[in-house]
mmCIF file of C-alpha atoms and ligand atoms in Angstrom:
data_model
loop_
_atom_site.group_PDB
_atom_site.id
_atom_site.type_symbol
_atom_site.label_atom_id
_atom_site.label_comp_id
_atom_site.label_asym_id
_atom_site.label_seq_id
_atom_site.Cartn_x
_atom_site.Cartn_y
_atom_site.Cartn_z
ATOM 1 C CA MET A 1 -1.095 -6.255 8.892
ATOM 2 C CA ILE A 2 0.856 -3.691 6.904
ATOM 3 C CA ASP A 3 0.345 -2.561 3.339
ATOM 4 C CA GLY A 4 3.596 -0.737 2.692
ATOM 5 C CA HIS A 5 3.122 0.439 -0.909
ATOM 6 C CA VAL A 6 -0.095 1.990 -2.221
ATOM 7 C CA HIS A 7 -0.361 4.608 -4.988
ATOM 8 C CA LEU A 8 -2.911 7.397 -4.876
ATOM 9 C CA GLU A 9 -2.054 8.535 -8.389
ATOM 10 C CA ARG A 10 -5.250 7.697 -10.257
ATOM 11 C CA GLY A 11 -7.377 10.187 -8.346
ATOM 12 C CA PRO A 12 -7.328 13.742 -6.982
ATOM 13 C CA TYR A 13 -5.706 14.917 -3.767
ATOM 14 C CA THR A 14 -8.982 14.989 -1.850
ATOM 15 C CA MET A 15 -10.119 13.488 1.422
ATOM 16 C CA GLU A 16 -12.918 11.642 -0.417
ATOM 17 C CA TRP A 17 -10.368 9.833 -2.599
ATOM 18 C CA LEU A 18 -8.142 9.074 0.403
ATOM 19 C CA ASN A 19 -11.070 7.742 2.411
ATOM 20 C CA ARG A 20 -11.727 5.085 -0.230
ATOM 21 C CA PHE A 21 -8.194 3.701 0.309
ATOM 22 C CA VAL A 22 -8.574 3.805 4.078
ATOM 23 C CA ASP A 23 -11.971 2.072 3.956
ATOM 24 C CA THR A 24 -10.611 -0.813 1.877
ATOM 25 C CA ALA A 25 -7.571 -1.095 4.143
ATOM 26 C CA ILE A 26 -9.808 -1.413 7.208
ATOM 27 C CA HIS A 27 -12.026 -3.905 5.400
ATOM 28 C CA ARG A 28 -8.988 -6.121 4.612
ATOM 29 C CA GLY A 29 -7.586 -5.953 8.146
ATOM 30 C CA ILE A 30 -4.720 -3.547 7.416
ATOM 31 C CA ASN A 31 -3.714 -1.432 10.400
ATOM 32 C CA GLU A 32 -0.734 0.386 8.844
ATOM 33 C CA LEU A 33 -1.114 1.925 5.426
ATOM 34 C CA TYR A 34 1.798 3.455 3.515
ATOM 35 C CA LEU A 35 0.650 5.760 0.735
ATOM 36 C CA LEU A 36 3.168 6.973 -1.777
ATOM 37 C CA GLU A 37 3.522 8.681 -5.112
ATOM 38 C CA HIS A 38 5.930 7.975 -7.956
ATOM 39 C CA SER A 39 8.655 10.594 -8.280
ATOM 40 C CA HIS A 40 7.933 10.628 -12.029
ATOM 41 C CA ARG A 41 4.673 12.491 -11.344
ATOM 42 C CA PHE A 42 6.364 15.652 -10.127
ATOM 43 C CA ILE A 43 7.746 18.543 -12.167
ATOM 44 C CA GLU A 44 10.565 19.080 -9.667
ATOM 45 C CA PHE A 45 11.978 15.613 -10.405
ATOM 46 C CA LYS A 46 12.455 16.295 -14.119
ATOM 47 C CA GLY A 47 16.232 16.673 -13.805
ATOM 48 C CA VAL A 48 16.532 13.298 -12.072
ATOM 49 C CA TYR A 49 15.260 11.630 -15.277
ATOM 50 C CA ASN A 50 17.523 13.455 -17.690
ATOM 51 C CA ASP A 51 19.613 10.339 -18.495
ATOM 52 C CA ILE A 52 16.642 9.132 -20.487
ATOM 53 C CA ASN A 53 16.640 10.117 -24.126
ATOM 54 C CA PRO A 54 13.650 12.460 -24.621
ATOM 55 C CA GLU A 55 13.255 11.152 -28.187
ATOM 56 C CA ASN A 56 12.789 7.462 -27.373
ATOM 57 C CA TYR A 57 9.765 5.543 -26.026
ATOM 58 C CA PHE A 58 10.749 6.048 -22.359
ATOM 59 C CA GLY A 59 11.472 9.742 -22.781
ATOM 60 C CA LYS A 60 8.149 10.305 -24.499
ATOM 61 C CA TRP A 61 6.321 8.333 -21.801
ATOM 62 C CA LEU A 62 7.998 10.407 -19.083
ATOM 63 C CA ASP A 63 6.994 13.570 -20.885
ATOM 64 C CA THR A 64 3.332 12.624 -20.286
ATOM 65 C CA LYS A 65 4.141 12.326 -16.546
ATOM 66 C CA LEU A 66 6.232 14.882 -14.559
ATOM 67 C CA LYS A 67 3.297 17.301 -14.521
ATOM 68 C CA VAL A 68 2.246 17.742 -10.881
ATOM 69 C CA PRO A 69 3.827 20.384 -8.590
ATOM 70 C CA LEU A 70 5.289 18.602 -5.553
ATOM 71 C CA GLU A 71 3.666 21.261 -3.412
ATOM 72 C CA ASP A 72 0.182 19.896 -4.266
ATOM 73 C CA TYR A 73 1.096 16.563 -2.693
ATOM 74 C CA ILE A 74 2.824 18.153 0.302
ATOM 75 C CA ASN A 75 -0.218 20.332 1.023
ATOM 76 C CA PHE A 76 -2.424 17.259 0.792
ATOM 77 C CA ILE A 77 -0.195 15.347 3.242
ATOM 78 C CA GLU A 78 -0.446 18.218 5.703
ATOM 79 C CA THR A 79 -4.247 18.264 5.452
ATOM 80 C CA ALA A 80 -4.491 14.477 5.803
ATOM 81 C CA HIS A 81 -2.166 14.466 8.807
ATOM 82 C CA SER A 82 -4.575 16.744 10.659
ATOM 83 C CA VAL A 83 -7.327 14.080 10.423
ATOM 84 C CA LYS A 84 -7.542 11.243 12.912
ATOM 85 C CA TYR A 85 -7.961 7.809 11.291
ATOM 86 C CA PRO A 86 -8.705 4.508 12.986
ATOM 87 C CA ILE A 87 -5.573 3.013 11.385
ATOM 88 C CA GLU A 88 -2.054 4.347 11.030
ATOM 89 C CA ILE A 89 -1.475 6.213 7.781
ATOM 90 C CA ARG A 90 1.882 7.323 6.422
ATOM 91 C CA PHE A 91 2.743 9.350 3.350
ATOM 92 C CA GLY A 92 5.857 9.024 1.274
ATOM 93 C CA LEU A 93 7.424 8.864 -2.136
ATOM 94 C CA GLU A 94 8.595 6.064 -4.395
ATOM 95 C CA VAL A 95 11.716 7.591 -5.871
ATOM 96 C CA CYS A 96 13.410 6.216 -8.980
ATOM 97 C CA TYR A 97 17.085 5.901 -8.138
ATOM 98 C CA PHE A 98 19.803 7.048 -10.531
ATOM 99 C CA GLU A 99 23.411 6.861 -9.398
ATOM 100 C CA ARG A 100 24.360 10.088 -11.188
ATOM 101 C CA HIS A 101 21.590 12.074 -9.536
ATOM 102 C CA GLU A 102 22.098 11.299 -5.861
ATOM 103 C CA GLU A 103 22.676 14.918 -4.947
ATOM 104 C CA GLU A 104 19.528 16.109 -6.670
ATOM 105 C CA ILE A 105 17.428 13.298 -5.151
ATOM 106 C CA HIS A 106 18.750 14.190 -1.725
ATOM 107 C CA LYS A 107 17.807 17.855 -2.182
ATOM 108 C CA LEU A 108 14.285 16.978 -3.299
ATOM 109 C CA ILE A 109 13.447 14.662 -0.437
ATOM 110 C CA HIS A 110 15.297 16.478 2.318
ATOM 111 C CA GLY A 111 13.259 18.857 4.444
ATOM 112 C CA ASN A 112 9.880 17.733 3.090
ATOM 113 C CA PRO A 113 7.277 16.260 5.448
ATOM 114 C CA PHE A 114 7.442 12.669 4.163
ATOM 115 C CA ASP A 115 7.029 9.880 6.683
ATOM 116 C CA PHE A 116 9.111 7.490 4.591
ATOM 117 C CA ILE A 117 10.988 7.278 1.314
ATOM 118 C CA THR A 118 10.935 4.134 -0.792
ATOM 119 C CA GLY A 119 13.654 3.670 -3.373
ATOM 120 C CA SER A 120 13.202 1.732 -6.567
ATOM 121 C CA VAL A 121 15.161 0.765 -9.618
ATOM 122 C CA HIS A 122 12.987 1.050 -12.709
ATOM 123 C CA TYR A 123 15.722 2.245 -15.094
ATOM 124 C CA ILE A 124 18.984 0.607 -16.052
ATOM 125 C CA ASP A 125 21.195 3.175 -17.776
ATOM 126 C CA GLY A 126 18.320 4.950 -19.463
ATOM 127 C CA TRP A 127 16.318 1.803 -20.283
ATOM 128 C CA ALA A 128 13.203 0.691 -18.331
ATOM 129 C CA PHE A 129 12.704 -3.055 -17.993
ATOM 130 C CA ASP A 130 9.074 -3.081 -16.915
ATOM 131 C CA HIS A 131 7.113 -1.349 -19.671
ATOM 132 C CA LYS A 132 6.803 -3.868 -22.529
ATOM 133 C CA PRO A 133 8.108 -7.417 -23.059
ATOM 134 C CA GLU A 134 9.399 -6.477 -26.522
ATOM 135 C CA HIS A 135 11.809 -3.983 -24.988
ATOM 136 C CA TRP A 136 13.798 -7.038 -23.872
ATOM 137 C CA TYR A 137 14.326 -8.363 -27.395
ATOM 138 C CA GLY A 138 18.045 -8.533 -28.137
ATOM 139 C CA ARG A 139 19.084 -7.603 -24.569
ATOM 140 C CA ASP A 140 21.911 -9.394 -22.797
ATOM 141 C CA VAL A 141 19.837 -10.771 -19.907
ATOM 142 C CA ASP A 142 22.816 -11.738 -17.704
ATOM 143 C CA ALA A 143 24.439 -8.316 -18.050
ATOM 144 C CA THR A 144 21.071 -6.636 -17.415
ATOM 145 C CA TYR A 145 20.627 -8.510 -14.136
ATOM 146 C CA VAL A 146 24.184 -7.804 -13.010
ATOM 147 C CA ARG A 147 23.764 -4.077 -13.640
ATOM 148 C CA TYR A 148 20.305 -4.051 -12.032
ATOM 149 C CA TYR A 149 21.676 -5.395 -8.761
ATOM 150 C CA GLU A 150 24.718 -3.134 -8.929
ATOM 151 C CA ILE A 151 22.405 -0.090 -9.139
ATOM 152 C CA MET A 152 20.236 -1.510 -6.346
ATOM 153 C CA SER A 153 23.244 -1.930 -4.079
ATOM 154 C CA ASN A 154 24.167 1.701 -4.682
ATOM 155 C CA LEU A 155 20.579 2.696 -3.908
ATOM 156 C CA ILE A 156 20.817 0.996 -0.510
ATOM 157 C CA LYS A 157 24.254 2.482 0.158
ATOM 158 C CA SER A 158 23.061 6.022 -0.625
ATOM 159 C CA GLY A 159 21.352 6.208 2.774
ATOM 160 C CA PHE A 160 18.336 8.118 1.409
ATOM 161 C CA PHE A 161 15.795 5.349 1.623
ATOM 162 C CA ASP A 162 13.788 3.626 4.334
ATOM 163 C CA ILE A 163 12.388 0.902 2.114
ATOM 164 C CA LEU A 164 13.631 -0.931 -0.967
ATOM 165 C CA ALA A 165 10.779 -1.462 -3.445
ATOM 166 C CA HIS A 166 10.123 -4.790 -5.195
ATOM 167 C CA PRO A 167 13.730 -6.096 -5.079
ATOM 168 C CA ASP A 168 13.394 -8.560 -7.970
ATOM 169 C CA SER A 169 10.776 -6.960 -10.189
ATOM 170 C CA ILE A 170 13.209 -7.342 -13.079
ATOM 171 C CA LYS A 171 11.634 -10.790 -13.556
ATOM 172 C CA CYS A 172 8.338 -9.098 -14.556
ATOM 173 C CA PHE A 173 8.330 -10.443 -18.140
ATOM 174 C CA ASP A 174 9.859 -13.814 -17.284
ATOM 175 C CA ASN A 175 13.364 -13.103 -18.508
ATOM 176 C CA TYR A 176 15.864 -14.966 -16.346
ATOM 177 C CA PRO A 177 19.657 -14.960 -16.226
ATOM 178 C CA SER A 178 21.836 -18.024 -16.748
ATOM 179 C CA ILE A 179 24.188 -16.900 -13.975
ATOM 180 C CA ASP A 180 23.939 -17.559 -10.250
ATOM 181 C CA LEU A 181 22.923 -14.430 -8.328
ATOM 182 C CA THR A 182 23.448 -15.791 -4.826
ATOM 183 C CA GLU A 183 26.418 -13.497 -4.151
ATOM 184 C CA SER A 184 24.507 -10.410 -5.332
ATOM 185 C CA TYR A 185 21.612 -11.295 -3.016
ATOM 186 C CA LYS A 186 23.988 -11.863 -0.078
ATOM 187 C CA ASN A 187 25.728 -8.572 -0.716
ATOM 188 C CA MET A 188 22.381 -6.772 -0.839
ATOM 189 C CA ALA A 189 21.185 -8.503 2.313
ATOM 190 C CA ASP A 190 24.274 -7.310 4.187
ATOM 191 C CA LEU A 191 23.810 -3.763 2.901
ATOM 192 C CA LEU A 192 20.119 -3.742 3.846
ATOM 193 C CA VAL A 193 20.879 -4.876 7.381
ATOM 194 C CA LEU A 194 23.770 -2.443 7.742
ATOM 195 C CA SER A 195 21.713 0.504 6.478
ATOM 196 C CA GLY A 196 18.491 -0.458 8.298
ATOM 197 C CA VAL A 197 16.550 -0.467 5.020
ATOM 198 C CA LYS A 198 13.470 -2.686 4.819
ATOM 199 C CA ALA A 199 12.885 -4.894 1.778
ATOM 200 C CA GLU A 200 9.458 -5.209 0.274
ATOM 201 C CA GLN A 201 7.687 -8.504 -0.047
ATOM 202 C CA SER A 202 5.567 -7.199 -2.907
ATOM 203 C CA ALA A 203 2.425 -8.372 -4.656
ATOM 204 C CA GLY A 204 3.007 -5.840 -7.439
ATOM 205 C CA LEU A 205 4.029 -8.245 -10.197
ATOM 206 C CA HIS A 206 1.374 -10.788 -9.314
ATOM 207 C CA MET A 207 -1.340 -8.160 -9.284
ATOM 208 C CA ASN A 208 -0.216 -5.726 -11.982
ATOM 209 C CA TYR A 209 1.711 -8.027 -14.379
ATOM 210 C CA LYS A 210 -0.123 -11.310 -13.815
ATOM 211 C CA TYR A 211 3.192 -12.803 -12.712
ATOM 212 C CA SER A 212 2.626 -16.338 -11.443
ATOM 213 C CA SER A 213 4.008 -16.241 -7.891
ATOM 214 C CA LEU A 214 3.801 -13.739 -5.039
ATOM 215 C CA GLY A 215 6.686 -11.757 -3.598
ATOM 216 C CA MET A 216 10.418 -12.136 -4.118
ATOM 217 C CA ASN A 217 12.002 -15.326 -5.443
ATOM 218 C CA LYS A 218 12.674 -18.076 -2.920
ATOM 219 C CA THR A 219 16.469 -17.866 -3.051
ATOM 220 C CA MET A 220 16.401 -14.150 -2.341
ATOM 221 C CA LEU A 221 13.821 -14.580 0.394
ATOM 222 C CA GLN A 222 15.855 -17.255 2.156
ATOM 223 C CA ILE A 223 19.062 -15.225 1.942
ATOM 224 C CA PHE A 224 17.330 -12.064 3.208
ATOM 225 C CA LYS A 225 15.678 -13.923 6.061
ATOM 226 C CA LYS A 226 18.894 -15.634 7.105
ATOM 227 C CA ALA A 227 20.746 -12.307 7.139
ATOM 228 C CA GLY A 228 18.009 -10.715 9.265
ATOM 229 C CA VAL A 229 16.727 -8.222 6.678
ATOM 230 C CA GLU A 230 13.594 -6.498 7.874
ATOM 231 C CA MET A 231 10.695 -7.142 5.496
ATOM 232 C CA ILE A 232 7.582 -5.143 4.773
ATOM 233 C CA THR A 233 4.522 -6.499 3.003
ATOM 234 C CA ALA A 234 3.336 -4.334 0.119
ATOM 235 C CA SER A 235 0.489 -4.661 -2.369
ATOM 236 C CA ASP A 236 1.701 -2.024 -4.885
ATOM 237 C CA ALA A 237 -1.984 -1.162 -5.339
ATOM 238 C CA HIS A 238 -2.755 1.591 -7.822
ATOM 239 C CA CYS A 239 -6.453 1.930 -6.962
ATOM 240 C CA PRO A 240 -8.574 1.758 -3.779
ATOM 241 C CA GLU A 241 -9.983 -1.693 -4.640
ATOM 242 C CA ASP A 242 -6.513 -3.290 -4.582
ATOM 243 C CA VAL A 243 -5.419 -1.973 -1.175
ATOM 244 C CA GLY A 244 -4.393 -4.791 1.143
ATOM 245 C CA LYS A 245 -4.676 -7.471 -1.540
ATOM 246 C CA PHE A 246 -2.483 -10.567 -0.992
ATOM 247 C CA ILE A 247 -1.003 -9.163 2.234
ATOM 248 C CA LYS A 248 -2.287 -12.079 4.283
ATOM 249 C CA GLU A 249 -0.916 -14.588 1.749
ATOM 250 C CA MET A 250 2.478 -12.868 1.731
ATOM 251 C CA GLU A 251 2.621 -12.865 5.521
ATOM 252 C CA GLN A 252 2.084 -16.611 5.371
ATOM 253 C CA ILE A 253 4.944 -16.982 2.877
ATOM 254 C CA LEU A 254 7.220 -14.872 5.107
ATOM 255 C CA SER A 255 6.478 -16.933 8.173
ATOM 256 C CA SER A 256 6.641 -20.339 6.484
ATOM 257 C CA GLU A 257 9.530 -20.202 3.984
HETATM 258 ZN ZN1 LIG B 301 7.845 0.570 -8.512
HETATM 259 ZN ZN1 LIG B 302 4.902 1.422 -6.891
#
């Protein structure tokens, strides 16, 4: 089983901290572990986030992040790669995608020793949908969804990413559009297949937001499966205890629905 999305961020870049993730992975029957870090941790990515108003809630939140030199993580990857583990371990980044900053994103990820790059949409034109439910008050939900999937399609088209993170995490606070998104899902499915980008079947919302169901919505799942999109199971764990959680259940969903 694969856990394709696990964050190290709550601990130091030490082998002791890493070993706790690996131990839990082995315990839960995971044989491929993908460790990644949010791009918003690293000083070098500051420019990528400059669409976000530094004076508002999101800007102030980002100001508390963006503190770690990317080199610290790269050095840690190099050390960890020299150790032999009983399971396969990969290191990557979860990069927030912004259409206007493609060139800068490309420069930051190119030439670094990452095993994979996961792309995610957390921001829609300077606004983040997944911080607080009250941030949705007064939003045009239909327009928000349309723009979300437009940005996601551009993410896939950019060619920078191996994996698309949590492709419908916009539902995190139970805001749903009144419009039919079938065409958006089909368009994304075609782009994913064409670009060879894997889509995550993610437990992130279920585990971190107490969202009721696991993984992507059924319509999206059926469209992706029919189109032949390659899927990757992902816990979105943020601590060693959550590594590998719900992977077995999501594999069952993938094989049965
Ligand atoms: Zn994410
Ligand atoms: Zn994540």
